[in-house]
Tab-separated table of C-alpha atoms and ligand atoms in Angstrom:
chain	number	residue	atom	x	y	z
A	10	ILE	CA	0.000	0.000	0.000
A	11	ARG	CA	1.318	3.458	-0.894
A	12	LEU	CA	0.084	6.259	1.358
A	13	ARG	CA	0.146	9.854	0.153
A	14	ALA	CA	-0.892	12.940	2.120
A	15	VAL	CA	-1.383	16.278	0.373
A	16	PRO	CA	-2.073	19.330	2.582
A	17	PHE	CA	-4.131	22.178	1.158
A	18	PRO	CA	-5.758	25.313	2.642
A	19	ALA	CA	-9.255	24.625	3.909
A	20	PRO	CA	-11.752	26.391	1.617
A	21	GLY	CA	-13.331	29.349	3.393
A	22	GLU	CA	-11.944	28.361	6.783
A	23	GLU	CA	-8.819	28.784	8.828
A	24	GLY	CA	-6.329	25.942	8.873
A	25	THR	CA	-5.327	23.178	6.541
A	26	TRP	CA	-7.034	20.101	5.145
A	27	VAL	CA	-5.138	17.009	4.244
A	28	LEU	CA	-6.044	14.745	1.353
A	29	VAL	CA	-4.931	11.185	2.068
A	30	THR	CA	-4.809	8.597	-0.711
A	31	LEU	CA	-4.137	4.906	-0.304
A	32	ASP	CA	-3.077	3.025	-3.429
A	33	ASP	CA	-2.796	-0.711	-3.646
A	34	ILE	CA	0.455	-1.145	-5.562
A	35	THR	CA	0.917	-4.878	-4.926
A	36	HIS	CA	0.483	-5.742	-8.588
A	37	PHE	CA	2.712	-2.909	-9.729
A	38	GLU	CA	5.474	-3.951	-7.326
A	39	ALA	CA	5.266	-7.588	-8.396
A	40	LEU	CA	5.630	-6.504	-12.031
A	41	GLU	CA	8.546	-4.279	-11.175
A	42	THR	CA	10.284	-7.113	-9.298
A	43	THR	CA	9.748	-9.462	-12.271
A	44	ARG	CA	11.156	-6.864	-14.643
A	45	GLN	CA	14.230	-6.233	-12.495
A	46	LYS	CA	14.823	-9.955	-12.081
A	47	PHE	CA	14.552	-10.424	-15.829
A	48	ILE	CA	17.079	-7.701	-16.576
A	49	SER	CA	19.483	-8.996	-13.960
A	50	ASN	CA	19.166	-12.595	-15.244
A	51	ALA	CA	19.541	-11.520	-18.853
A	52	SER	CA	22.669	-9.490	-18.196
A	53	HIS	CA	24.104	-12.287	-16.098
A	54	GLU	CA	23.484	-14.795	-18.922
A	55	LEU	CA	25.031	-12.483	-21.508
A	56	LYS	CA	28.124	-11.921	-19.383
A	57	THR	CA	29.329	-15.508	-19.826
A	58	PRO	CA	29.725	-15.397	-23.625
A	59	VAL	CA	31.056	-11.824	-23.498
A	60	THR	CA	33.735	-12.932	-21.048
A	61	GLY	CA	34.495	-15.929	-23.273
A	62	ILE	CA	35.025	-13.663	-26.254
A	63	ARG	CA	37.192	-11.302	-24.244
A	64	VAL	CA	39.473	-14.074	-22.963
A	65	ALA	CA	39.770	-15.584	-26.448
A	66	VAL	CA	40.548	-12.254	-28.095
A	67	GLU	CA	43.183	-11.452	-25.464
A	68	ASN	CA	44.680	-14.847	-26.082
A	69	LEU	CA	44.766	-14.176	-29.836
A	70	GLN	CA	46.360	-10.818	-29.216
A	71	ASP	CA	49.128	-12.565	-27.288
A	72	GLY	CA	49.649	-14.811	-30.298
A	73	GLY	CA	47.969	-17.838	-28.720
A	74	LEU	CA	45.626	-19.705	-31.028
A	75	VAL	CA	44.873	-22.478	-28.586
A	76	LEU	CA	43.345	-21.894	-25.169
A	77	ALA	CA	43.939	-24.022	-22.089
A	78	GLU	CA	41.280	-26.651	-22.761
A	79	GLY	CA	42.823	-27.355	-26.144
A	80	GLU	CA	40.124	-25.368	-27.908
A	81	THR	CA	41.042	-22.704	-30.426
A	82	SER	CA	40.311	-19.094	-29.568
A	83	LEU	CA	38.302	-18.700	-32.762
A	84	LYS	CA	36.121	-21.678	-31.909
A	85	ILE	CA	35.390	-20.177	-28.505
A	86	ILE	CA	34.559	-16.820	-30.080
A	87	LEU	CA	32.180	-18.451	-32.546
A	88	ARG	CA	30.501	-20.536	-29.859
A	89	SER	CA	30.112	-17.491	-27.601
A	90	LEU	CA	28.637	-15.446	-30.436
A	91	ASP	CA	26.198	-18.253	-31.236
A	92	ARG	CA	25.137	-18.303	-27.614
A	93	MET	CA	24.625	-14.526	-27.588
A	94	VAL	CA	22.511	-14.669	-30.729
A	95	MET	CA	20.452	-17.496	-29.219
A	96	LEU	CA	19.910	-15.502	-26.013
A	97	LEU	CA	19.063	-12.280	-27.821
A	98	ASP	CA	16.630	-14.083	-30.153
A	99	ASP	CA	14.838	-15.697	-27.224
A	100	ILE	CA	14.834	-12.504	-25.157
A	101	SER	CA	13.348	-10.435	-27.973
A	102	GLU	CA	10.756	-13.115	-28.760
A	103	LEU	CA	9.736	-13.301	-25.094
A	104	SER	CA	9.473	-9.532	-24.847
A	105	ARG	CA	7.413	-9.375	-28.046
A	106	ILE	CA	4.961	-11.832	-26.526
A	107	GLU	CA	4.931	-10.176	-23.116
A	108	THR	CA	4.375	-6.653	-24.346
A	109	GLY	CA	1.448	-7.857	-26.407
A	110	ALA	CA	3.190	-6.964	-29.674
A	111	LEU	CA	2.499	-10.426	-30.956
A	112	ARG	CA	-0.947	-10.750	-32.481
A	113	LEU	CA	-2.514	-14.112	-33.107
A	114	ASP	CA	-3.953	-14.927	-36.471
A	115	PRO	CA	-6.352	-17.827	-35.800
A	116	ARG	CA	-7.608	-19.810	-38.768
A	117	PRO	CA	-9.737	-22.872	-39.311
A	118	LEU	CA	-7.480	-25.917	-39.333
A	119	THR	CA	-7.834	-29.673	-39.601
A	120	ALA	CA	-5.778	-31.827	-37.250
A	121	GLY	CA	-4.547	-34.393	-39.828
A	122	PRO	CA	-3.132	-31.985	-42.437
A	123	PHE	CA	-1.821	-29.657	-39.725
A	124	MET	CA	0.148	-32.510	-38.162
A	125	ALA	CA	1.425	-33.737	-41.531
A	126	GLU	CA	2.798	-30.300	-42.348
A	127	PHE	CA	4.223	-29.845	-38.873
A	128	MET	CA	6.004	-33.204	-38.953
A	129	GLU	CA	7.582	-32.342	-42.267
A	130	SER	CA	8.894	-29.059	-40.854
A	131	VAL	CA	10.491	-30.648	-37.764
A	132	GLU	CA	11.891	-33.745	-39.446
A	133	PRO	CA	15.324	-32.117	-40.065
A	134	LEU	CA	15.667	-31.297	-36.335
A	135	GLY	CA	16.215	-34.941	-35.492
A	136	ARG	CA	18.663	-35.691	-38.279
A	137	ALA	CA	21.864	-34.463	-36.617
A	138	ARG	CA	21.328	-36.752	-33.637
A	139	ASN	CA	19.647	-39.508	-35.579
A	140	VAL	CA	16.511	-39.030	-33.516
A	141	ARG	CA	13.367	-40.267	-35.180
A	142	ILE	CA	10.388	-37.951	-34.788
A	143	ARG	CA	7.229	-39.970	-35.123
A	144	ALA	CA	3.654	-38.728	-35.373
A	145	GLU	CA	0.797	-40.516	-33.728
A	146	VAL	CA	-2.554	-39.152	-34.782
A	147	ASP	CA	-5.626	-40.888	-33.484
A	148	PRO	CA	-7.671	-41.759	-36.626
A	149	ALA	CA	-10.704	-40.169	-35.002
A	150	VAL	CA	-8.770	-36.910	-34.780
A	151	ARG	CA	-7.592	-36.665	-38.396
A	152	ASP	CA	-10.695	-34.851	-39.595
A	153	HIS	CA	-11.087	-32.824	-36.435
A	154	ALA	CA	-11.602	-29.161	-37.245
A	155	PHE	CA	-10.269	-26.535	-34.857
A	156	ARG	CA	-9.215	-22.902	-34.791
A	157	ALA	CA	-5.696	-21.750	-34.033
A	158	ASP	CA	-2.871	-19.610	-35.337
A	159	PRO	CA	-0.931	-22.228	-37.325
A	160	MET	CA	2.383	-20.369	-37.059
A	161	ARG	CA	2.207	-19.911	-33.303
A	162	LEU	CA	0.904	-23.402	-32.650
A	163	GLY	CA	3.752	-24.684	-34.816
A	164	GLN	CA	6.267	-22.536	-32.936
A	165	LEU	CA	5.022	-23.829	-29.576
A	166	LEU	CA	5.188	-27.472	-30.639
A	167	GLU	CA	8.514	-27.008	-32.401
A	168	ASN	CA	10.020	-25.681	-29.173
A	169	LEU	CA	8.867	-28.853	-27.416
A	170	VAL	CA	10.143	-31.130	-30.190
A	171	SER	CA	13.502	-29.369	-30.318
A	172	ASN	CA	13.913	-29.879	-26.549
A	173	ALA	CA	12.870	-33.523	-26.878
A	174	VAL	CA	15.512	-34.047	-29.582
A	175	LYS	CA	18.153	-32.066	-27.709
A	176	PHE	CA	17.716	-33.869	-24.396
A	177	GLY	CA	16.925	-37.288	-25.853
A	178	PRO	CA	19.830	-39.668	-26.442
A	179	PRO	CA	21.143	-40.177	-29.983
A	180	ASP	CA	19.210	-42.800	-31.971
A	181	SER	CA	16.192	-42.377	-29.733
A	182	GLU	CA	12.624	-41.594	-30.647
A	183	VAL	CA	10.399	-38.591	-30.108
A	184	ARG	CA	6.679	-39.108	-30.307
A	185	VAL	CA	4.295	-36.307	-31.280
A	186	GLU	CA	0.723	-37.193	-30.535
A	187	ALA	CA	-2.545	-35.458	-31.403
A	188	ARG	CA	-5.607	-36.711	-29.563
A	189	LEU	CA	-9.021	-35.634	-28.393
A	190	GLU	CA	-9.809	-35.517	-24.701
A	191	GLY	CA	-13.541	-35.020	-24.911
A	192	GLU	CA	-13.851	-31.700	-26.726
A	193	VAL	CA	-10.276	-30.705	-26.023
A	194	LEU	CA	-7.630	-31.154	-28.687
A	195	ALA	CA	-4.347	-32.139	-27.059
A	196	PHE	CA	-0.848	-32.358	-28.501
A	197	ALA	CA	1.771	-34.347	-26.602
A	198	VAL	CA	5.521	-34.499	-27.209
A	199	ALA	CA	7.268	-37.424	-25.511
A	200	ASP	CA	10.980	-38.230	-25.459
A	201	GLN	CA	13.302	-40.917	-24.144
A	202	GLY	CA	15.694	-38.466	-22.493
A	203	PRO	CA	16.936	-38.139	-18.901
A	204	GLY	CA	13.622	-36.796	-17.637
A	205	ILE	CA	13.203	-34.070	-15.041
A	206	GLY	CA	13.576	-34.555	-11.283
A	207	GLY	CA	10.668	-33.839	-8.940
A	208	GLN	CA	12.142	-30.662	-7.491
A	209	ASP	CA	12.947	-29.239	-10.946
A	210	LEU	CA	9.633	-30.164	-12.524
A	211	PRO	CA	7.621	-27.159	-11.234
A	212	ARG	CA	10.400	-24.802	-12.335
A	213	VAL	CA	10.978	-25.741	-15.987
A	214	PHE	CA	8.641	-23.027	-17.309
A	215	GLU	CA	10.460	-20.299	-15.328
A	216	ARG	CA	12.573	-17.887	-17.310
A	217	PHE	CA	16.243	-18.813	-17.442
A	218	PHE	CA	15.690	-22.000	-15.442
A	219	ARG	CA	17.928	-24.857	-16.536
A	220	ALA	CA	17.990	-28.055	-14.492
A	221	PRO	CA	21.455	-28.685	-12.992
A	222	ALA	CA	21.448	-32.218	-14.420
A	223	THR	CA	21.226	-30.991	-18.025
A	224	ARG	CA	23.407	-27.861	-17.873
A	225	ALA	CA	25.907	-29.416	-20.273
A	226	VAL	CA	23.295	-29.257	-23.039
A	227	PRO	CA	23.360	-25.808	-24.657
A	228	GLY	CA	20.291	-23.664	-24.070
A	229	THR	CA	18.971	-20.378	-22.802
A	230	GLY	CA	16.352	-21.549	-20.328
A	231	LEU	CA	13.851	-19.367	-22.189
A	232	GLY	CA	12.305	-21.845	-24.644
A	233	LEU	CA	9.723	-23.171	-22.218
A	234	SER	CA	8.847	-19.663	-20.965
A	235	ILE	CA	8.067	-18.816	-24.569
A	236	VAL	CA	6.010	-22.011	-24.818
A	237	LYS	CA	4.096	-21.129	-21.668
A	238	HIS	CA	3.382	-17.600	-22.868
A	239	LEU	CA	2.236	-18.783	-26.285
A	240	ALA	CA	-0.006	-21.366	-24.612
A	241	VAL	CA	-1.645	-18.721	-22.432
A	242	LEU	CA	-1.955	-16.348	-25.388
A	243	MET	CA	-3.807	-19.074	-27.283
A	244	GLY	CA	-6.057	-19.622	-24.285
A	245	GLY	CA	-4.689	-23.119	-23.751
A	246	GLU	CA	-2.539	-24.878	-21.167
A	247	VAL	CA	0.763	-26.646	-21.193
A	248	ASP	CA	1.991	-29.144	-18.636
A	249	VAL	CA	4.746	-31.654	-18.145
A	250	ALA	CA	4.903	-35.169	-16.759
A	251	SER	CA	8.261	-36.750	-16.121
A	252	GLU	CA	10.220	-39.056	-13.934
A	253	LEU	CA	13.986	-38.899	-13.606
A	254	GLY	CA	15.509	-41.386	-16.034
A	255	HIS	CA	12.246	-42.090	-17.829
A	256	GLY	CA	11.863	-39.323	-20.392
A	257	ALA	CA	9.499	-36.374	-20.367
A	258	THR	CA	6.094	-35.693	-21.888
A	259	PHE	CA	4.915	-32.148	-22.531
A	260	THR	CA	1.238	-31.695	-23.359
A	261	PHE	CA	-0.465	-28.664	-24.850
A	262	ARG	CA	-4.254	-28.451	-24.714
A	263	LEU	CA	-6.204	-25.991	-26.805
A	264	PRO	CA	-9.247	-24.419	-25.166
A	265	PRO	CA	-12.458	-26.318	-26.063
A	266	SER	CA	-14.157	-23.193	-27.416
A	267	ASP	CA	-11.357	-22.802	-29.918
A	268	THR	CA	-11.355	-26.373	-31.117
A	269	LYS	CA	-14.322	-25.805	-33.411
A	270	ALA	CA	-13.490	-24.355	-36.790
B	17	ADP	P1	16.728	-24.638	-22.685
B	17	ADP	O1	16.277	-25.874	-23.390
B	17	ADP	O2	17.172	-23.563	-23.615
B	17	ADP	O3	17.687	-24.895	-21.567
B	17	ADP	P2	13.979	-24.464	-21.840
B	17	ADP	O4	13.215	-23.323	-21.250
B	17	ADP	O5	13.477	-25.012	-23.139
B	17	ADP	O6	15.465	-23.979	-21.975
B	17	ADP	O7	14.031	-25.639	-20.796
B	17	ADP	C1	14.383	-25.344	-19.453
B	17	ADP	C2	15.015	-26.554	-18.785
B	17	ADP	O8	14.031	-27.584	-18.611
B	17	ADP	C3	16.114	-27.221	-19.602
B	17	ADP	O9	17.348	-26.593	-19.433
B	17	ADP	C4	16.099	-28.617	-19.033
B	17	ADP	O10	16.796	-28.656	-17.798
B	17	ADP	C5	14.627	-28.868	-18.765
B	17	ADP	N1	13.980	-29.556	-19.901
B	17	ADP	C6	13.207	-29.013	-20.859
B	17	ADP	N2	12.759	-29.937	-21.732
B	17	ADP	C7	13.269	-31.113	-21.314
B	17	ADP	C8	13.180	-32.473	-21.777
B	17	ADP	N3	12.461	-32.778	-22.866
B	17	ADP	N4	13.831	-33.427	-21.077
B	17	ADP	C9	14.565	-33.117	-19.977
B	17	ADP	N5	14.692	-31.870	-19.486
B	17	ADP	C10	14.054	-30.876	-20.135
């Protein structure tokens, strides 16, 4: 609560009146804290690659091509730049969504063709790690008509598939399922990766959160925040089920009102 007192001369009388206002600024403060946390996290995350570049350039300046770990300075510079680009891309995407700059363009879609097109677009993601991305579309769902922004729905699911491929072991399989739960159209992405431990599970959608067990895998910790925001923007919900060592399944459910074309 913010309390303000403004004194002013009493009209037509001797003395002073005081106008007291009480504002509930809980929401404002929470927003401000989130914003400050975001800026501090973002600058912290950007510092690592910047420092990497600095060390590598100094090393080059001293005539050293190879750094201590046997890696070349140029390789470190390239990797650091890639990481910065990845972070900046994710940060600007998240901010576009959060500031409401991103407008949805919902269209009538049919589950079967949508999935076929989506699978074709993500197929190359698995190639580098020889991960097979397999679609499972309930026959009853193929002709199901629904309304959604195809680009944003694709972006949301692609984020989940790219995580599934990234965290899954080489030669494993990622399953993308479309099914109807009553009136609700649900998409599930399941992998055979390391899974997520109980204490990390509630935190995976937080910005910049990366589970300690998977830190070695490159990432920004922003992909799932983007997923969460897109899900909310589309009026749907996303959740995760996982057990350490037994893979993870992320499910996105469209709102029932939107599942009719
Ligand atoms: P990033 O993948 O860039 O690290 P995300 O926001 O996409 O960021 O994911 C946050 C964290 O959640 C990951 O770092 C990882 O620890 C965990 N995670 C996400 N998807 C999976 C998955 N399919 N299997 C295991 N862990 C996952």
